[in-house]
Short mmCIF file of N, CA and C in Angstrom, two decimals:
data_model
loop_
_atom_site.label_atom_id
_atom_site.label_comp_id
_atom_site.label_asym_id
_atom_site.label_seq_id
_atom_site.Cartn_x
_atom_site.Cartn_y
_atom_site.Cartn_z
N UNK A 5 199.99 83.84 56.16
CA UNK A 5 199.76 84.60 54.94
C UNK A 5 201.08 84.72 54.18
N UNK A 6 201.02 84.62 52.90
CA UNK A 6 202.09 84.53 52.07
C UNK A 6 202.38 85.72 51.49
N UNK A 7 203.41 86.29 52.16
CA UNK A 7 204.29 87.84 51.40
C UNK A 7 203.90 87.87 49.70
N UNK A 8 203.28 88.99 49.43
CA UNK A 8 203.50 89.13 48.04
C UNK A 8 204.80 90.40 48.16
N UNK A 9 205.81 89.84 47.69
CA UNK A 9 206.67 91.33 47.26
C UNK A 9 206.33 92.15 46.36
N UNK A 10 205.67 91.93 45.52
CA UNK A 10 205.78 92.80 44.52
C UNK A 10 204.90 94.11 45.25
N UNK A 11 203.46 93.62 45.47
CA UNK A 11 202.46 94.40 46.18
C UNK A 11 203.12 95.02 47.17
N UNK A 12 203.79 94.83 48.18
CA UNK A 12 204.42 95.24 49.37
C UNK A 12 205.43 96.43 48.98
N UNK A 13 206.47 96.30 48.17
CA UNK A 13 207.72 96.84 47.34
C UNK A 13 207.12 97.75 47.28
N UNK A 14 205.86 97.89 46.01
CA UNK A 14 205.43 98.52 44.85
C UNK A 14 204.56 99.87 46.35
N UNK A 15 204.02 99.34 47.61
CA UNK A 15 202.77 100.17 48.24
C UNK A 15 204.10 100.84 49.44
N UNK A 16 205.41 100.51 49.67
CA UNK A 16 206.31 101.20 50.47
C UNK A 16 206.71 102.13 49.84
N UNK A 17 207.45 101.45 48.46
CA UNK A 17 208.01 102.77 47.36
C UNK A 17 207.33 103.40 46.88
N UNK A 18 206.13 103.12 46.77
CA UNK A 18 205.29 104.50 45.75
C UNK A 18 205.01 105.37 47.26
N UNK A 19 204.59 105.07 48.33
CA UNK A 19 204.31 105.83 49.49
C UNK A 19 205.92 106.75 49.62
N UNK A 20 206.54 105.94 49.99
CA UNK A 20 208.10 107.22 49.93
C UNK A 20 207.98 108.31 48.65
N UNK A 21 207.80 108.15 47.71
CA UNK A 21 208.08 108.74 46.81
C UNK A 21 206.87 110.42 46.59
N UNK A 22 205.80 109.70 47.50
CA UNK A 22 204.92 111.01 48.24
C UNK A 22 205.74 111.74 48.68
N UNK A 23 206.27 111.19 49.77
CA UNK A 23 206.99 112.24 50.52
C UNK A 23 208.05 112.89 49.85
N UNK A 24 208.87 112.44 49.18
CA UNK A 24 209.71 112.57 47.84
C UNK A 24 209.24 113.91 47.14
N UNK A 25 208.15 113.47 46.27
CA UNK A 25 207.67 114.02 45.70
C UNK A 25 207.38 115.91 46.15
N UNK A 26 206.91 115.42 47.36
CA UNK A 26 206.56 116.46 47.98
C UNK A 26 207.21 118.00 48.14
N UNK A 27 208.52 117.15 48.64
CA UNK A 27 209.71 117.93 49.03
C UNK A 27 210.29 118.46 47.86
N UNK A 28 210.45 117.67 46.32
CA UNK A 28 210.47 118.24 45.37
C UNK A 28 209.79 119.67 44.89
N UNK A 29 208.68 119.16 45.00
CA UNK A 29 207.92 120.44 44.43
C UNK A 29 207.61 121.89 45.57
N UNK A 30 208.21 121.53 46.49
CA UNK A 30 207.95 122.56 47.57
C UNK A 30 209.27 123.36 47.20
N UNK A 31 210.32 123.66 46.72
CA UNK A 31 212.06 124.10 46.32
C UNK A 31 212.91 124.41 46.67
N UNK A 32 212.53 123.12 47.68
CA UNK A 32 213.97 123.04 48.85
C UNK A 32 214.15 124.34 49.84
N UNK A 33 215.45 124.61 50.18
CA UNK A 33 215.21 125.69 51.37
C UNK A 33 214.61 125.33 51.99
N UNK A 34 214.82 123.98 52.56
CA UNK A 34 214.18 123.33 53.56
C UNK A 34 214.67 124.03 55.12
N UNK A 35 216.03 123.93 55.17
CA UNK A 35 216.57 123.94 56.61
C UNK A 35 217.17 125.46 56.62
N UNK A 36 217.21 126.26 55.42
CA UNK A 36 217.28 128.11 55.78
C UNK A 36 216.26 128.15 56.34
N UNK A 37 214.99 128.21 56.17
CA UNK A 37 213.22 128.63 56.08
C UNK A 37 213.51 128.24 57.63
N UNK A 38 213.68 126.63 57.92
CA UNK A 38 213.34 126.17 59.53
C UNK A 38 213.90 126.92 60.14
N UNK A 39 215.15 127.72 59.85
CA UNK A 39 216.18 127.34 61.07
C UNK A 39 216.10 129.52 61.10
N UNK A 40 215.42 129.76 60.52
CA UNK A 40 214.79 131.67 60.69
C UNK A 40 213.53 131.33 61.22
N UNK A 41 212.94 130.48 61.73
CA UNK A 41 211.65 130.84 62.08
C UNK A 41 211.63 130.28 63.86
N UNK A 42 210.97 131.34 64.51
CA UNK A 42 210.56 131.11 65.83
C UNK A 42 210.00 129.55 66.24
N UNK A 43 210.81 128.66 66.81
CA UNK A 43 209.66 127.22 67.18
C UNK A 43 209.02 127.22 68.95
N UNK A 44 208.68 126.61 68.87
CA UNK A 44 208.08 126.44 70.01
C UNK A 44 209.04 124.99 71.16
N UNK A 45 208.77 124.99 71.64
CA UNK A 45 209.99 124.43 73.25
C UNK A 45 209.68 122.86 72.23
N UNK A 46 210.43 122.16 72.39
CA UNK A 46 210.39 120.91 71.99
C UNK A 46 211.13 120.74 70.58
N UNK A 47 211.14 121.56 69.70
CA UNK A 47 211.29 121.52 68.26
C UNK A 47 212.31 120.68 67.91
N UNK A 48 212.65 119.82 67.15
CA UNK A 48 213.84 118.98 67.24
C UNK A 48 214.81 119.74 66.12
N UNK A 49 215.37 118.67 65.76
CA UNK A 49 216.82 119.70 64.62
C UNK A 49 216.46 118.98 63.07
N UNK A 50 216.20 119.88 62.03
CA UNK A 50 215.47 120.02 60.99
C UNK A 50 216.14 118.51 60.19
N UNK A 51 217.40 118.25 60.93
CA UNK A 51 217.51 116.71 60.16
C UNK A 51 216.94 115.67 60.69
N UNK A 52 216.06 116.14 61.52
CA UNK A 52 215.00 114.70 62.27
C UNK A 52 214.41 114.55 61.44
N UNK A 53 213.71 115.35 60.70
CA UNK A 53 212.28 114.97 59.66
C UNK A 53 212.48 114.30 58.93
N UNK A 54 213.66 114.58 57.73
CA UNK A 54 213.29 113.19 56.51
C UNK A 54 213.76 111.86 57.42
N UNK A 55 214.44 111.75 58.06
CA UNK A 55 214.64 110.75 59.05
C UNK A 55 213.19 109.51 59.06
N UNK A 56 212.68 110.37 60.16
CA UNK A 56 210.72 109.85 60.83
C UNK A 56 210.39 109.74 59.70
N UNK A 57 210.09 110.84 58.50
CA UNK A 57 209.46 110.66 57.53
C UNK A 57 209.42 109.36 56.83
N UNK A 58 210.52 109.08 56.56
CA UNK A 58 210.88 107.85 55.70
C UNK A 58 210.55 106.49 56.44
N UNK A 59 210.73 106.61 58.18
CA UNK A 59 210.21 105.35 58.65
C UNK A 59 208.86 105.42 58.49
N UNK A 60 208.31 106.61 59.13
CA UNK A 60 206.61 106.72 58.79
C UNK A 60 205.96 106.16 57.62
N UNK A 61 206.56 106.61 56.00
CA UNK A 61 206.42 106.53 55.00
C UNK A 61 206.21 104.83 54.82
N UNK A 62 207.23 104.03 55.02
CA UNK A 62 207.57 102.68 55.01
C UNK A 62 206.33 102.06 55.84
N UNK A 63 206.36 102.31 57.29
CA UNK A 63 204.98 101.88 57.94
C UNK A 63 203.61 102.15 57.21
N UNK A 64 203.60 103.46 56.80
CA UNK A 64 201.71 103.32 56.08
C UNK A 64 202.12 102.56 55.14
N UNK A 65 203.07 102.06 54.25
CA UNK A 65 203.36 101.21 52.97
C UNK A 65 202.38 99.79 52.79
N UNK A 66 203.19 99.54 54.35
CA UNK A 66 203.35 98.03 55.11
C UNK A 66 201.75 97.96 55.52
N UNK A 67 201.03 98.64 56.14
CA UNK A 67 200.00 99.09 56.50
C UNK A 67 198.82 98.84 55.84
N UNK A 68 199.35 99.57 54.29
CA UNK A 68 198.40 99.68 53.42
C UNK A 68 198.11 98.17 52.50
N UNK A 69 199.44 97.52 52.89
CA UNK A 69 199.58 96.12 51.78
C UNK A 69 198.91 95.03 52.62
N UNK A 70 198.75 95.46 53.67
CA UNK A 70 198.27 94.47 54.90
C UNK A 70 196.33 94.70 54.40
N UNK A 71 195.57 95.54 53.92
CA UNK A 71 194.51 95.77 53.82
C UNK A 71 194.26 95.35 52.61
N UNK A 72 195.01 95.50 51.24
CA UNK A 72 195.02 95.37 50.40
C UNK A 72 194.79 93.64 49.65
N UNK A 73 196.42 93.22 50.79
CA UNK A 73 196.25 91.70 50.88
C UNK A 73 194.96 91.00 51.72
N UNK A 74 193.95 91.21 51.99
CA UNK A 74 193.24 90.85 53.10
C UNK A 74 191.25 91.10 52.46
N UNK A 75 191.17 90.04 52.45
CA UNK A 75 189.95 89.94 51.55
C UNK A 75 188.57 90.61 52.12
N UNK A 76 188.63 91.21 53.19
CA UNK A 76 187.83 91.74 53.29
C UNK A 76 186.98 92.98 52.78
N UNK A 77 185.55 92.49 52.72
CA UNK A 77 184.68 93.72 51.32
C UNK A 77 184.99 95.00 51.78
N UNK A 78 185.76 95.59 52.86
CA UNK A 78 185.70 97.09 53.42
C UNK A 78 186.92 97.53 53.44
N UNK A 79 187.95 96.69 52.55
CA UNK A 79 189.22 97.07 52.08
C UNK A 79 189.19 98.19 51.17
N UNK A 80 188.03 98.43 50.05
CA UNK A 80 188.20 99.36 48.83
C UNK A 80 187.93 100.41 50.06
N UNK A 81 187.17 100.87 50.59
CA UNK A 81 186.72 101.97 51.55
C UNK A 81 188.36 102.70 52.42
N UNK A 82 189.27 101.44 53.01
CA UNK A 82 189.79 101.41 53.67
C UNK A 82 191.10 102.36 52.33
N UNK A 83 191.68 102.06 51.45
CA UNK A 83 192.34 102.12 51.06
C UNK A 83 192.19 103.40 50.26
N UNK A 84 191.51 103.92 50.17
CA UNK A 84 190.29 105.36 49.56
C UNK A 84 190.67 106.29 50.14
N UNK A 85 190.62 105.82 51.31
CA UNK A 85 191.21 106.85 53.03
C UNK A 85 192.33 106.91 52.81
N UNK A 86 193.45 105.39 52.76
CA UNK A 86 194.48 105.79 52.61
C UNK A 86 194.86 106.34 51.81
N UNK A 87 194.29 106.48 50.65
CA UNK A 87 194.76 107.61 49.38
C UNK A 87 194.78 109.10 49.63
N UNK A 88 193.54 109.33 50.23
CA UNK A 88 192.91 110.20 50.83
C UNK A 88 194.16 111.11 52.12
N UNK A 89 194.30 110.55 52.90
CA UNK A 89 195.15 110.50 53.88
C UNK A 89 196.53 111.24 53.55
N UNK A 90 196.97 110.39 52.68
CA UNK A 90 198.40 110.38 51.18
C UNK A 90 198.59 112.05 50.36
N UNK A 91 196.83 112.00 50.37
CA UNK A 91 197.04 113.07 49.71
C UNK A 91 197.31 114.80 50.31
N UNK A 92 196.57 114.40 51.04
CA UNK A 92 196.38 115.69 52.28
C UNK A 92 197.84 115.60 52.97
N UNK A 93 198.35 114.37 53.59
CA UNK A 93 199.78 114.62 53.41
C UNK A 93 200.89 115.33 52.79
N UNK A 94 200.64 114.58 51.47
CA UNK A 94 201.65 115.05 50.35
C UNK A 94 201.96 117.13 50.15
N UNK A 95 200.04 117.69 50.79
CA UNK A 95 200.26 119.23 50.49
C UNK A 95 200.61 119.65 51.53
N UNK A 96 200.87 119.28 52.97
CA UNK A 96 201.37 119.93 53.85
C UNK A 96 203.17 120.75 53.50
N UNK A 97 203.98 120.22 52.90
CA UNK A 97 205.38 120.77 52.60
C UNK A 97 205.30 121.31 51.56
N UNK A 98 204.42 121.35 50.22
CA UNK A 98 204.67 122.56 49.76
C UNK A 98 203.65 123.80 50.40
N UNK A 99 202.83 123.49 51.15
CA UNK A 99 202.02 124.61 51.51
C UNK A 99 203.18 125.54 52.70
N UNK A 100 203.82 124.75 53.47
CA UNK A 100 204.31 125.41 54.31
C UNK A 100 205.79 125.48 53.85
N UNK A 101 206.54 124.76 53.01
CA UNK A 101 207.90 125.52 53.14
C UNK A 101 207.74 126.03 51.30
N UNK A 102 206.94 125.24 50.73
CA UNK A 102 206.88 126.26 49.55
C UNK A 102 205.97 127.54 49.30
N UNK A 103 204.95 127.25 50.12
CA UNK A 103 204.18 128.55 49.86
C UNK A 103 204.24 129.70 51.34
N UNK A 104 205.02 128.59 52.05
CA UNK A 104 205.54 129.56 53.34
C UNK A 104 204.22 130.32 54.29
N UNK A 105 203.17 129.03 54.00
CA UNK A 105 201.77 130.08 54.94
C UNK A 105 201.68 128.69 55.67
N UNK A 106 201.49 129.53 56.61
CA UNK A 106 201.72 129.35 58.34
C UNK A 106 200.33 129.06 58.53
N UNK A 107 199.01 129.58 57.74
CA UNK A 107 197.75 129.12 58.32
C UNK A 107 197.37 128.25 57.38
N UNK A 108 197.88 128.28 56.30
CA UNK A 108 197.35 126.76 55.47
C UNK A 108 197.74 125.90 55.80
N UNK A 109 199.37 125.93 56.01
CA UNK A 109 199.90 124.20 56.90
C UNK A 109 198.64 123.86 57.77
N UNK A 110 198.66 124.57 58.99
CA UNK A 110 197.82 124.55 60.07
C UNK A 110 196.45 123.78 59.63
N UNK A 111 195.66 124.26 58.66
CA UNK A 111 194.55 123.28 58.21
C UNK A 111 195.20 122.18 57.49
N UNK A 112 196.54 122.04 56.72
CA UNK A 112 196.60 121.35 55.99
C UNK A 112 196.86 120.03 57.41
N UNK A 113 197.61 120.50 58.37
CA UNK A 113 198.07 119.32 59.62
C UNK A 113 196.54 119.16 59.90
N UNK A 114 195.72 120.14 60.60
CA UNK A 114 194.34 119.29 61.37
C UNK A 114 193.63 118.48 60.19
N UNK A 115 193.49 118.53 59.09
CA UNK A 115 193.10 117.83 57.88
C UNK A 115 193.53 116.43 58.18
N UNK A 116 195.33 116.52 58.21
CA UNK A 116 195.98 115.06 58.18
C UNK A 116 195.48 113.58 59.51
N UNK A 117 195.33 115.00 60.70
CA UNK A 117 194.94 114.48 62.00
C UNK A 117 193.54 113.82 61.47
N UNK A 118 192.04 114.18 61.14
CA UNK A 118 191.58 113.91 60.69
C UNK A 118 191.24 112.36 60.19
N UNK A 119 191.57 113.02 58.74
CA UNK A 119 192.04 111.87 57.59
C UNK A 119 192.66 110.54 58.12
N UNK A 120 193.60 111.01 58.69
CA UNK A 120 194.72 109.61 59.28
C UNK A 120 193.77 109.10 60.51
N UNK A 121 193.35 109.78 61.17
CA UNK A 121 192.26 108.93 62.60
C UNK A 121 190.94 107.98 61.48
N UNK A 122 190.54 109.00 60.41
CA UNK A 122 189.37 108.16 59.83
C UNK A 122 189.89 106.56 59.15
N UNK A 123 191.41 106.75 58.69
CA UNK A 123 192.06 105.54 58.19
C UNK A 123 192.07 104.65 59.14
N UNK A 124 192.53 105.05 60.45
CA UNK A 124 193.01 104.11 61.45
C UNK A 124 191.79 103.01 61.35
N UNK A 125 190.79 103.66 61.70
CA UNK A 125 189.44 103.31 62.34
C UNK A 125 189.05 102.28 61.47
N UNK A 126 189.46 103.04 60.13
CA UNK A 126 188.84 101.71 58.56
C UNK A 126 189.80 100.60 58.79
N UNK A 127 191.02 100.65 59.20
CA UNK A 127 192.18 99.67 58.81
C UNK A 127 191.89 98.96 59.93
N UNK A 128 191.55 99.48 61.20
CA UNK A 128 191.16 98.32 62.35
C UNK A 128 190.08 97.95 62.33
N UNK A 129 189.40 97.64 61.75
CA UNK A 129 187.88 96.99 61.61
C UNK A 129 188.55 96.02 60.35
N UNK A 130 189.68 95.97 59.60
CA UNK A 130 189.89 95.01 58.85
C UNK A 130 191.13 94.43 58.92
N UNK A 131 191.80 94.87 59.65
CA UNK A 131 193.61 94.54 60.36
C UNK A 131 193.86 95.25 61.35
N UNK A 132 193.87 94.83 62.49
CA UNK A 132 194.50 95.47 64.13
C UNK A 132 196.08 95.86 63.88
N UNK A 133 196.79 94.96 63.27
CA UNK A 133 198.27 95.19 62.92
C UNK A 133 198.02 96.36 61.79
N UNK A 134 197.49 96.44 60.69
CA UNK A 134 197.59 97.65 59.88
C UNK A 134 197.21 98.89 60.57
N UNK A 135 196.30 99.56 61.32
CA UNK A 135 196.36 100.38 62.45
C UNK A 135 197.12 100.64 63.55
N UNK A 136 197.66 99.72 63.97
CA UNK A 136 198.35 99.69 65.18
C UNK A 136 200.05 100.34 64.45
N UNK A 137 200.46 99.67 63.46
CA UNK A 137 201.51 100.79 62.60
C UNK A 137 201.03 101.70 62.53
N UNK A 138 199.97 102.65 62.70
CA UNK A 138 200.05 104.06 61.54
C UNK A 138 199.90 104.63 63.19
N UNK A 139 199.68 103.78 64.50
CA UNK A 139 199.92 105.35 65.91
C UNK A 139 201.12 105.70 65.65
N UNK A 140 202.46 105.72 65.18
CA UNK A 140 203.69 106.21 65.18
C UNK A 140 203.43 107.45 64.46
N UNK A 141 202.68 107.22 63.06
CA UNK A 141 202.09 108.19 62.29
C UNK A 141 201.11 109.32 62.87
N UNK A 142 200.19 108.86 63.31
CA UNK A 142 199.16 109.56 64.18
C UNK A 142 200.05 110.57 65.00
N UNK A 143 200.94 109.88 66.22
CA UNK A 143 201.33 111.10 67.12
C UNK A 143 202.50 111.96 66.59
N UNK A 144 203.22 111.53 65.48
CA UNK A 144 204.13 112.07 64.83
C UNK A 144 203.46 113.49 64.32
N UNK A 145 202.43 113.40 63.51
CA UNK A 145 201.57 114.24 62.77
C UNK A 145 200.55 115.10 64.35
N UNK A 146 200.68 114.70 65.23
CA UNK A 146 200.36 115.08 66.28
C UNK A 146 201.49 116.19 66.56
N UNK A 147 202.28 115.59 66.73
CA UNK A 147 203.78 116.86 66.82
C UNK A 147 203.86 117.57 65.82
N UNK A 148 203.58 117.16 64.64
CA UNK A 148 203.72 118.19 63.71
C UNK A 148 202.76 119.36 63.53
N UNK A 149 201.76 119.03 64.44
CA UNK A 149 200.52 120.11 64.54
C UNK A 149 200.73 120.97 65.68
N UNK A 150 201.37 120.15 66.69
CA UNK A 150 201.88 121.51 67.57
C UNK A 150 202.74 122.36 67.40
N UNK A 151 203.99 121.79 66.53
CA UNK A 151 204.88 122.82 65.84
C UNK A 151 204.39 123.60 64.40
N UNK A 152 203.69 123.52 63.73
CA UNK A 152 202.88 124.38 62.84
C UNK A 152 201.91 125.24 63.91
N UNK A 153 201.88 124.79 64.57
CA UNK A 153 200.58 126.22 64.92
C UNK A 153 201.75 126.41 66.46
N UNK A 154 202.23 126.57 66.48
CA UNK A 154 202.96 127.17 67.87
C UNK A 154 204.46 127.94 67.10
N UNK A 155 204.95 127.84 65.53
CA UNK A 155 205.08 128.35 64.96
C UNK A 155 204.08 129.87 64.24
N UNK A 156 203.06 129.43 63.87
CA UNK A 156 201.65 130.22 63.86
C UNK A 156 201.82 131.47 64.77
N UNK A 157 201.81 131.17 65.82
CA UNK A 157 201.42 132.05 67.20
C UNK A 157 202.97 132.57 67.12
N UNK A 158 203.98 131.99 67.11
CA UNK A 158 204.74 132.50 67.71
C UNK A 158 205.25 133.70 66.54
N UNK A 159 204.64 133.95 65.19
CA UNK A 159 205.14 134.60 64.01
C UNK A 159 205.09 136.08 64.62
#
């Protein structure tokens, strides 16, 4: 299969720029907010996240261009999700460090868990490699649901 860059470029960078985006509109006070609040045993150090984030970000990119490029009729479905997915993403950081509620993250993470398992499922019925990138995503967002709600409890 022949790389389109442009498609590829255009579905990594607009995906970063979610997360981007995100963090924008949430108003910063990212790492005061983390670093006052009770975590739970495991919690890593608040400069891990944009870290993962950005590889994560890059993988659903790659992910998504792999479905996109790939002629199969259950691509529009597939890519719907991933929007879908994207989006419910995108409100987890301002819900929790901009609006600072501890039980909306919490639906906003089991939402993502969700969403992102219903993507997987679409993207492997039309690319094994476009799924098989987004488990990094999956258990990442897996951790991020135990630290939102073990944050939760521990308030």
């Amino acid at each position: 299969m022949k790389i389109k860059w442009t498609d590829l470029i255009l579905l990594v960078v607009g995906t970063e720029l979610v997360g981007v985006l995100s963090a924008l509109i949430s108003g910063g006070g990212f790492s005061g907010f983390y670093q006052q609040l009770e975590k739970p045993p495991l919690a890593p150090p608040g400069w891990l996240f944009p870290v993962v984030w950005s590889i994560l970000y890059a993988l659903m990119g790659i992910s998504a261009y792999l479905i996109l490029n790939n002629g199969d009729k259950r691509r529009r479905t597939a890519l719907m999700l991933y929007g879908a997915q994207l989006l419910v993403n995108f409100l987890w950081t301002p819900v929790f460090f901009g609006l600072r509620s501890l039980e909306g993250a919490t639906a906003v993470v089991i939402a993502m868990l969700i969403f992102i398992t219903a993507m997987m499922l679409s993207f492997y019925r039309i690319s094994k490699a476009a799924a098989y990138l987004n488990i990094p995503y999956l258990l990442w967002t897996g951790f991020a649901a135990y630290l939102t709600i073990g944050v939760l409890v521990l308030k």
